CSV table of C-alpha atoms in Angstrom, one decimal:
chain,number,residue,atom,x,y,z
A,1,MET,CA,34.4,109.7,131.6
A,2,PRO,CA,36.7,109.2,128.6
A,3,ASN,CA,37.8,112.2,126.5
A,4,ARG,CA,35.7,111.8,123.4
A,5,SER,CA,37.5,114.6,121.6
A,6,THR,CA,40.7,112.7,121.5
A,7,GLY,CA,39.5,109.1,121.7
A,8,ALA,CA,42.0,108.4,124.5
A,9,PRO,CA,41.0,105.3,126.4
A,10,PRO,CA,40.7,105.7,130.2
A,11,LEU,CA,43.0,103.9,132.5
A,12,SER,CA,41.2,100.8,133.7
A,13,PRO,CA,42.4,97.4,134.8
A,14,PRO,CA,42.6,94.8,132.0
A,15,HIS,CA,40.8,92.2,134.0
A,16,SER,CA,37.9,94.7,134.6
A,17,LEU,CA,37.5,95.3,130.9
A,18,ALA,CA,37.8,91.6,130.1
A,19,TRP,CA,34.7,90.5,132.0
A,20,LYS,CA,32.8,93.5,130.7
A,21,MET,CA,33.6,92.4,127.2
A,22,GLY,CA,32.6,88.9,128.1
A,23,LEU,CA,29.2,90.2,129.3
A,24,ALA,CA,28.8,92.3,126.1
A,25,THR,CA,29.7,89.3,123.9
A,26,ALA,CA,27.0,87.2,125.7
A,27,CYS,CA,24.5,90.0,125.1
A,28,ARG,CA,25.4,90.2,121.5
A,29,LEU,CA,25.1,86.5,121.1
A,30,VAL,CA,21.4,86.8,122.2
A,31,LEU,CA,20.9,89.8,119.8
A,32,ASN,CA,22.5,88.0,116.9
A,33,THR,CA,20.5,84.8,117.5
A,34,ALA,CA,17.3,86.8,117.5
A,35,ARG,CA,18.5,88.5,114.3
A,36,ARG,CA,19.3,85.2,112.5
A,37,PHE,CA,16.9,82.5,113.8
A,38,ALA,CA,14.1,83.3,111.3
A,39,TYR,CA,16.3,82.1,108.4
A,40,PRO,CA,16.5,78.4,109.2
A,41,PHE,CA,13.2,78.2,111.0
A,42,ALA,CA,11.1,80.1,108.4
A,43,PRO,CA,9.0,77.0,107.6
A,44,VAL,CA,8.3,76.4,111.3
A,45,LEU,CA,7.2,80.0,111.8
A,46,SER,CA,5.1,79.9,108.6
A,47,ARG,CA,3.2,76.8,109.9
A,48,GLY,CA,2.8,78.3,113.4
A,49,LEU,CA,1.4,81.6,112.2
A,50,ARG,CA,-0.5,79.9,109.3
A,51,VAL,CA,0.9,82.3,106.7
A,52,PRO,CA,2.7,81.7,103.4
A,53,LEU,CA,6.5,81.3,103.5
A,54,THR,CA,6.8,84.6,101.6
A,55,ALA,CA,5.3,86.4,104.6
A,56,ILE,CA,8.2,85.1,106.8
A,57,THR,CA,10.7,86.3,104.2
A,58,SER,CA,9.1,89.7,104.6
A,59,LEU,CA,9.8,89.5,108.3
A,60,ILE,CA,13.4,88.9,107.5
A,61,ALA,CA,13.6,91.9,105.2
A,62,VAL,CA,12.1,94.1,107.8
A,63,ASN,CA,14.6,92.8,110.3
A,64,GLN,CA,17.5,93.6,107.9
A,65,ALA,CA,16.1,97.1,107.1
A,66,THR,CA,16.5,98.2,110.7
A,67,SER,CA,20.3,98.5,110.1
A,68,ILE,CA,19.5,101.6,108.1
A,69,ILE,CA,17.3,103.1,110.9
A,70,GLY,CA,20.0,102.3,113.5
A,71,MET,CA,22.3,104.9,111.9
A,72,PHE,CA,20.3,107.7,113.6
A,73,PHE,CA,21.1,106.3,117.1
A,74,GLY,CA,24.9,106.5,116.6
A,75,PRO,CA,25.2,110.3,117.3
A,76,VAL,CA,22.8,109.9,120.3
A,77,ALA,CA,25.2,107.3,121.8
A,78,ASP,CA,28.2,109.6,121.3
A,79,LEU,CA,26.3,112.4,123.0
A,80,LEU,CA,24.5,110.6,125.8
A,81,GLY,CA,26.7,107.7,126.6
A,82,TYR,CA,27.2,104.2,125.3
A,83,ARG,CA,25.8,102.2,128.2
A,84,LEU,CA,22.5,104.0,127.9
A,85,MET,CA,22.2,102.8,124.2
A,86,MET,CA,23.3,99.3,125.1
A,87,LEU,CA,20.5,99.1,127.6
A,88,ALA,CA,18.0,100.6,125.1
A,89,GLY,CA,19.0,98.0,122.5
A,90,LEU,CA,18.5,95.1,125.0
A,91,GLY,CA,15.2,96.7,126.1
A,92,MET,CA,13.9,96.7,122.5
A,93,LEU,CA,14.9,93.1,122.1
A,94,ALA,CA,13.1,92.0,125.3
A,95,ALA,CA,10.0,94.0,124.5
A,96,GLY,CA,9.8,92.6,121.0
A,97,MET,CA,10.4,89.0,121.9
A,98,PHE,CA,8.0,88.9,124.8
A,99,ALA,CA,5.3,90.6,122.6
A,100,GLY,CA,5.8,87.9,119.9
A,101,GLY,CA,5.6,85.1,122.5
A,102,PHE,CA,2.5,86.3,124.3
A,103,LEU,CA,0.7,87.5,121.2
A,104,PRO,CA,1.4,85.0,118.4
A,105,PHE,CA,-0.2,87.0,115.5
A,106,TYR,CA,1.6,87.9,112.3
A,107,GLY,CA,1.4,91.6,112.8
A,108,VAL,CA,2.8,91.3,116.3
A,109,ILE,CA,5.6,89.0,115.1
A,110,LEU,CA,6.4,91.6,112.4
A,111,VAL,CA,6.9,94.2,115.1
A,112,SER,CA,8.8,91.7,117.2
A,113,PHE,CA,11.4,91.1,114.6
A,114,PHE,CA,11.6,94.9,113.8
A,115,LEU,CA,12.3,95.7,117.5
A,116,ALA,CA,14.9,92.8,117.7
A,117,GLY,CA,16.7,94.0,114.6
A,118,LEU,CA,16.6,97.7,115.8
A,119,GLY,CA,17.9,96.6,119.2
A,120,LYS,CA,20.9,95.0,117.6
A,121,SER,CA,21.5,98.1,115.4
A,122,VAL,CA,21.4,100.3,118.5
A,123,PHE,CA,23.5,98.0,120.7
A,124,ASP,CA,26.3,97.1,118.2
A,125,PRO,CA,27.8,100.6,117.5
A,126,ALA,CA,27.5,101.5,121.2
A,127,ILE,CA,29.5,98.5,122.5
A,128,GLN,CA,32.1,98.8,119.7
A,129,ALA,CA,32.6,102.4,120.6
A,130,TYR,CA,32.7,101.7,124.3
A,131,VAL,CA,35.4,99.0,124.0
A,132,SER,CA,37.4,101.0,121.5
A,133,GLU,CA,37.7,104.0,123.9
A,134,ARG,CA,39.2,101.6,126.4
A,135,VAL,CA,41.5,99.5,124.3
A,136,PRO,CA,44.7,100.8,122.7
A,137,TYR,CA,44.8,100.9,118.9
A,138,SER,CA,47.6,98.3,119.0
A,139,ARG,CA,45.2,95.8,120.5
A,140,ARG,CA,42.0,96.8,118.7
A,141,GLY,CA,41.9,93.9,116.4
A,142,LEU,CA,42.0,91.5,119.3
A,143,ALA,CA,39.2,93.3,121.2
A,144,ILE,CA,36.8,93.7,118.2
A,145,GLY,CA,37.6,90.1,117.0
A,146,PHE,CA,36.6,88.9,120.5
A,147,LEU,CA,33.3,90.8,120.3
A,148,GLU,CA,32.6,89.4,116.9
A,149,PHE,CA,32.8,85.8,118.1
A,150,SER,CA,29.1,86.3,119.0
A,151,TRP,CA,28.2,86.4,115.3
A,152,ALA,CA,29.6,83.0,114.6
A,153,GLY,CA,28.3,81.8,117.9
A,154,SER,CA,24.7,82.5,117.0
A,155,THR,CA,25.0,80.0,114.2
A,156,LEU,CA,27.1,77.4,116.1
A,157,VAL,CA,25.4,77.6,119.5
A,158,GLY,CA,22.3,79.9,119.5
A,159,ILE,CA,20.3,78.6,116.6
A,160,PRO,CA,20.9,74.9,117.4
A,161,LEU,CA,19.7,75.5,121.0
A,162,LEU,CA,16.6,77.2,119.7
A,163,GLY,CA,16.0,74.3,117.4
A,164,LEU,CA,15.9,72.0,120.5
A,165,LEU,CA,13.5,74.3,122.2
A,166,ILE,CA,11.2,74.4,119.2
A,167,ASP,CA,11.3,70.6,119.0
A,168,ARG,CA,10.3,70.2,122.7
A,169,LEU,CA,8.3,73.3,123.6
A,170,GLY,CA,6.9,74.6,120.3
A,171,TRP,CA,7.6,77.5,117.9
A,172,ARG,CA,6.8,80.2,120.5
A,173,SER,CA,9.5,79.1,123.0
A,174,PRO,CA,12.4,81.1,121.3
A,175,PHE,CA,10.5,84.3,121.8
A,176,PHE,CA,10.2,83.8,125.6
A,177,THR,CA,13.7,82.5,125.9
A,178,LEU,CA,15.3,85.4,124.0
A,179,GLY,CA,13.1,88.0,125.8
A,180,GLY,CA,14.1,86.6,129.2
A,181,LEU,CA,17.8,86.6,128.3
A,182,GLY,CA,17.4,90.2,127.1
A,183,LEU,CA,16.0,91.2,130.5
A,184,LEU,CA,18.8,89.3,132.2
A,185,GLY,CA,21.3,91.3,130.1
A,186,ILE,CA,19.7,94.6,131.1
A,187,VAL,CA,20.1,93.7,134.8
A,188,ALA,CA,23.7,92.6,134.4
A,189,LEU,CA,24.7,95.7,132.4
A,190,ARG,CA,23.1,98.0,134.9
A,191,ILE,CA,24.9,96.4,137.8
A,192,LEU,CA,28.3,95.6,136.3
A,193,VAL,CA,29.0,98.4,133.8
A,194,PRO,CA,29.3,101.9,135.2
A,195,ASP,CA,27.4,104.8,133.6
A,196,ASP,CA,29.5,106.7,131.1
A,197,GLY,CA,26.8,109.2,130.1
A,198,LYS,CA,26.5,113.0,130.7
A,199,GLU,CA,23.7,115.3,131.3
A,200,THR,CA,22.6,117.4,128.2
A,201,GLY,CA,19.5,119.0,127.1
A,202,THR,CA,17.2,117.8,124.2
A,203,ARG,CA,18.1,120.9,122.2
A,204,ASN,CA,21.8,120.3,122.5
A,205,VAL,CA,21.4,116.6,121.5
A,206,SER,CA,19.5,117.6,118.4
A,207,MET,CA,22.1,120.2,117.4
A,208,GLY,CA,24.9,117.8,118.1
A,209,PHE,CA,23.2,115.1,116.1
A,210,TRP,CA,23.2,117.1,112.9
A,211,ARG,CA,26.6,118.5,113.4
A,212,THR,CA,28.0,115.0,113.8
A,213,TRP,CA,26.4,113.7,110.6
A,214,GLN,CA,27.6,116.8,108.7
A,215,ARG,CA,31.1,116.2,109.8
A,216,LEU,CA,30.9,112.5,108.8
A,217,GLY,CA,29.7,113.5,105.3
A,218,LYS,CA,32.8,115.8,104.8
A,219,GLU,CA,35.3,113.2,105.9
A,220,ARG,CA,36.9,111.2,103.0
A,221,THR,CA,37.8,108.3,105.3
A,222,ALA,CA,34.3,108.0,106.5
A,223,LEU,CA,32.8,108.1,103.0
A,224,GLY,CA,35.3,105.5,101.8
A,225,ALA,CA,34.4,103.3,104.8
A,226,ILE,CA,30.7,103.6,104.0
A,227,GLY,CA,31.4,102.7,100.3
A,228,PHE,CA,33.5,99.7,101.3
A,229,SER,CA,30.7,98.5,103.7
A,230,PHE,CA,28.0,98.8,101.0
A,231,PHE,CA,29.9,97.1,98.2
A,232,VAL,CA,31.3,94.3,100.2
A,233,SER,CA,27.8,93.5,101.6
A,234,VAL,CA,26.2,93.6,98.2
A,235,ALA,CA,28.8,91.1,96.9
A,236,ASN,CA,28.4,88.7,99.8
A,237,ASP,CA,24.6,88.6,99.8
A,238,ASN,CA,24.5,88.3,96.0
A,239,LEU,CA,26.0,84.8,96.7
A,240,PHE,CA,24.5,84.1,100.1
A,241,VAL,CA,20.9,84.1,99.0
A,242,VAL,CA,21.4,81.6,96.2
A,243,TYR,CA,24.2,79.3,97.3
A,244,GLY,CA,21.7,76.8,98.8
A,245,ALA,CA,19.7,76.7,95.5
A,246,TRP,CA,23.0,76.2,93.6
A,247,LEU,CA,24.2,73.3,95.7
A,248,GLU,CA,20.8,71.7,95.6
A,249,GLU,CA,20.6,71.9,91.8
A,250,ALA,CA,24.2,71.2,90.9
A,251,PHE,CA,24.9,68.4,93.4
A,252,GLY,CA,21.4,67.2,94.5
A,253,LEU,CA,22.0,67.9,98.2
A,254,SER,CA,19.3,67.2,100.7
A,255,ILE,CA,17.8,69.7,103.2
A,256,VAL,CA,19.8,68.0,105.9
A,257,ALA,CA,23.1,68.3,104.0
A,258,LEU,CA,22.3,72.0,103.4
A,259,GLY,CA,21.7,72.5,107.1
A,260,LEU,CA,25.1,70.9,107.9
A,261,TRP,CA,26.7,73.3,105.5
A,262,THR,CA,25.2,76.2,107.3
A,263,SER,CA,27.1,75.1,110.4
A,264,ALA,CA,30.2,75.0,108.2
A,265,ILE,CA,29.6,78.7,107.3
A,266,GLY,CA,29.5,79.3,111.0
A,267,MET,CA,32.9,77.6,111.4
A,268,ALA,CA,34.3,79.7,108.5
A,269,GLU,CA,33.0,82.9,110.2
A,270,LEU,CA,34.6,81.8,113.5
A,271,SER,CA,37.9,81.1,111.8
A,272,GLY,CA,37.9,84.6,110.2
A,273,GLU,CA,37.1,86.2,113.5
A,274,SER,CA,39.8,84.2,115.2
A,275,LEU,CA,42.4,85.2,112.6
A,276,THR,CA,41.5,88.8,113.1
A,277,ALA,CA,41.9,88.5,116.9
A,278,VAL,CA,45.3,86.7,116.6
A,279,LEU,CA,46.9,88.2,113.5
A,280,ALA,CA,45.4,91.5,112.5
A,281,ASP,CA,47.1,93.7,115.1
A,282,ARG,CA,50.5,92.1,114.3
A,283,PHE,CA,50.1,92.4,110.6
A,284,GLY,CA,48.5,95.8,110.6
A,285,LEU,CA,44.7,96.4,110.4
A,286,LYS,CA,44.9,98.3,107.0
A,287,ARG,CA,47.0,95.5,105.4
A,288,SER,CA,44.8,92.9,106.9
A,289,VAL,CA,41.7,94.4,105.3
A,290,ILE,CA,43.3,94.7,101.9
A,291,LEU,CA,44.6,91.1,102.1
A,292,GLY,CA,41.3,89.7,103.2
A,293,LEU,CA,39.3,91.5,100.7
A,294,SER,CA,41.7,90.7,97.8
A,295,LEU,CA,41.5,87.0,98.7
A,296,CYS,CA,37.8,87.2,99.0
A,297,SER,CA,37.4,88.8,95.6
A,298,MET,CA,39.6,86.2,94.0
A,299,SER,CA,37.6,83.4,95.7
A,300,TYR,CA,34.4,84.8,94.2
A,301,LEU,CA,35.9,84.8,90.7
A,302,LEU,CA,37.3,81.3,91.0
A,303,LEU,CA,34.1,79.8,92.4
A,304,PRO,CA,32.6,78.9,88.9
A,305,VAL,CA,35.9,77.1,88.1
A,306,LEU,CA,36.4,75.3,91.4
A,307,GLY,CA,32.7,74.6,91.9
A,308,GLN,CA,32.6,71.8,89.3
A,309,GLY,CA,32.9,69.2,92.1
A,310,LEU,CA,31.2,69.0,95.5
A,311,ALA,CA,34.4,69.0,97.6
A,312,PRO,CA,36.0,71.9,95.7
A,313,ALA,CA,32.7,73.8,95.9
A,314,PHE,CA,32.5,73.4,99.6
A,315,GLY,CA,36.2,74.5,99.9
A,316,SER,CA,35.6,77.6,97.8
A,317,LEU,CA,32.5,78.6,99.8
A,318,PHE,CA,34.4,78.1,103.1
A,319,LEU,CA,37.3,80.3,101.8
A,320,ILE,CA,34.9,83.0,100.7
A,321,PHE,CA,33.2,83.3,104.1
A,322,LEU,CA,36.5,83.0,106.0
A,323,THR,CA,38.2,85.8,104.0
A,324,PHE,CA,35.0,87.9,104.0
A,325,GLU,CA,34.8,87.7,107.8
A,326,PHE,CA,38.5,88.4,108.2
A,327,ALA,CA,38.2,91.5,106.1
A,328,ILE,CA,35.0,92.8,107.7
A,329,VAL,CA,36.1,92.3,111.3
A,330,SER,CA,39.6,93.8,110.6
A,331,PHE,CA,37.9,96.8,109.0
A,332,LEU,CA,35.5,97.1,112.0
A,333,SER,CA,38.6,97.4,114.2
A,334,LEU,CA,40.1,100.0,111.9
A,335,CYS,CA,36.9,101.8,111.6
A,336,THR,CA,36.7,102.5,115.3
A,337,GLU,CA,39.7,104.9,114.9
A,338,LEU,CA,38.6,106.8,111.7
A,339,LEU,CA,36.6,109.4,113.7
A,340,PRO,CA,37.8,109.0,117.4
A,341,GLY,CA,35.4,111.7,118.7
A,342,SER,CA,32.3,110.2,117.0
A,343,ARG,CA,33.0,106.4,117.2
A,344,ALA,CA,29.4,105.3,117.5
A,345,THR,CA,28.3,107.6,114.7
A,346,MET,CA,31.0,106.1,112.4
A,347,MET,CA,30.1,102.6,113.3
A,348,SER,CA,26.4,103.1,112.9
A,349,GLY,CA,27.0,104.6,109.5
A,350,PHE,CA,29.2,101.6,108.6
A,351,LEU,CA,26.5,99.1,109.7
A,352,ALA,CA,23.7,101.0,108.0
A,353,ALA,CA,25.6,100.9,104.7
A,354,ALA,CA,26.1,97.2,105.3
A,355,GLY,CA,22.4,96.7,105.9
A,356,PHE,CA,21.5,98.6,102.7
A,357,GLY,CA,24.1,96.6,100.8
A,358,ARG,CA,22.6,93.3,102.0
A,359,ILE,CA,19.1,94.4,100.9
A,360,VAL,CA,20.5,95.3,97.4
A,361,GLY,CA,22.5,92.0,97.3
A,362,ALA,CA,19.4,90.0,98.2
A,363,LEU,CA,17.4,91.7,95.5
A,364,ILE,CA,19.9,91.2,92.7
A,365,GLY,CA,21.1,87.7,93.8
A,366,GLY,CA,18.2,85.7,92.5
A,367,PRO,CA,17.9,87.4,89.0
A,368,VAL,CA,21.7,87.2,88.5
A,369,TRP,CA,21.8,83.5,89.3
A,370,LEU,CA,18.7,82.8,87.1
A,371,ALA,CA,20.3,84.7,84.2
A,372,GLY,CA,23.7,83.1,84.3
A,373,GLY,CA,24.1,80.5,87.0
A,374,ILE,CA,27.0,80.4,89.4
A,375,LEU,CA,29.3,81.8,86.7
A,376,ALA,CA,27.3,85.1,86.7
A,377,THR,CA,27.1,85.1,90.5
A,378,GLY,CA,30.8,84.6,90.9
A,379,LEU,CA,31.7,87.3,88.4
A,380,VAL,CA,29.2,89.8,89.8
A,381,SER,CA,30.3,89.3,93.4
A,382,GLY,CA,34.0,89.4,92.4
A,383,THR,CA,33.5,92.6,90.5
A,384,ILE,CA,31.5,94.3,93.2
A,385,SER,CA,34.2,93.3,95.8
A,386,GLY,CA,36.7,95.0,93.5
A,387,LEU,CA,34.6,98.2,93.9
A,388,ALA,CA,34.8,97.8,97.7
A,389,LEU,CA,38.6,97.6,97.4
A,390,VAL,CA,38.7,100.7,95.3
A,391,SER,CA,36.5,102.6,97.8
A,392,LEU,CA,38.7,101.4,100.7
A,393,VAL,CA,42.0,102.5,99.1
A,394,TRP,CA,40.5,105.9,98.1
A,395,GLY,CA,39.1,106.5,101.5
A,396,LEU,CA,42.3,105.6,103.4
A,397,LYS,CA,44.7,107.4,101.0
A,398,GLY,CA,46.8,109.6,103.1
A,399,TRP,CA,45.0,108.6,106.3
A,400,ARG,CA,47.1,108.6,109.5
A,401,ARG,CA,45.9,107.6,112.9
A,402,ARG,CA,45.3,110.8,115.0
């Protein structure tokens, strides 16, 4: 088992880790697709369940809120082992999706999305910590960037495939498909990924849990990372929840055209993740985050100016999501080294802050846009991104890799 007190990665053949990362990325693709497919197919789910569209948006909110709950599983992963929590996350996904498929009632679907979201919130910190223990810091951007391909892949591959399933087999088919893939992932992980856990009593786990969070609360770097995660997520969702309404109102785009733009966002995310994998280690993770966030902040502020025409508006949005993804994935890579002995705890705290930030951004996005249009949206997102940059610089001041 790796030494968690030092964060030193164990010696393992590169090809062995490569296929494990490939398996983990495939599992994350399933989890991310389950997390995101309610967005484009909300009207279909609404008709299938015979509930108002607002009831489906409530499902989405519950799904997002699980990021906050997931923070409590990070210390458990550090104490009991990362593979165990990866299996638990996939188990939650499979249970939730099968329940929704077999029992197509609104209350059950609500629980289904809750379990799917919680499964992702449990799985993500565990796999990020698992890989980070086994990959040298000099290659961390490549490794985390590779894992994050699954986020863009859910938009570019997962959701379109679910659309075909819904068209041919009905609205319940994604639940059975995702549940089956979750079970397949459990079997594959159990067979192909060795156990990294250790035996410990419930009392020791409980005591270790609180000590870990107390330590995190005293670390300036950890607090700066959490602040960065919160502010950058508020800024992004402040725009994300209204960009469709803005494009429709300003340029008269159809639903089909808006759907095509969603694919373009997926391409922007993939481009940002690819840049992280290729450039971040060479340029330096800290400098990559600062550069990406600075460009993203400027893109927000320039959006009202460049958004006067359709082509410049698309270009501005593409640049925003590309630089945002580059900054986020680069910082995820950096974040894995801030607390080497408690990697999963640090990552779950980061993701919980991001989830809370997305909830806040979604709540303020509509009122901000209604009050001042895209000018207000761009200014607010740009300003809040500036706060994320301040939090980042404050947290990393004087930080040196241990």
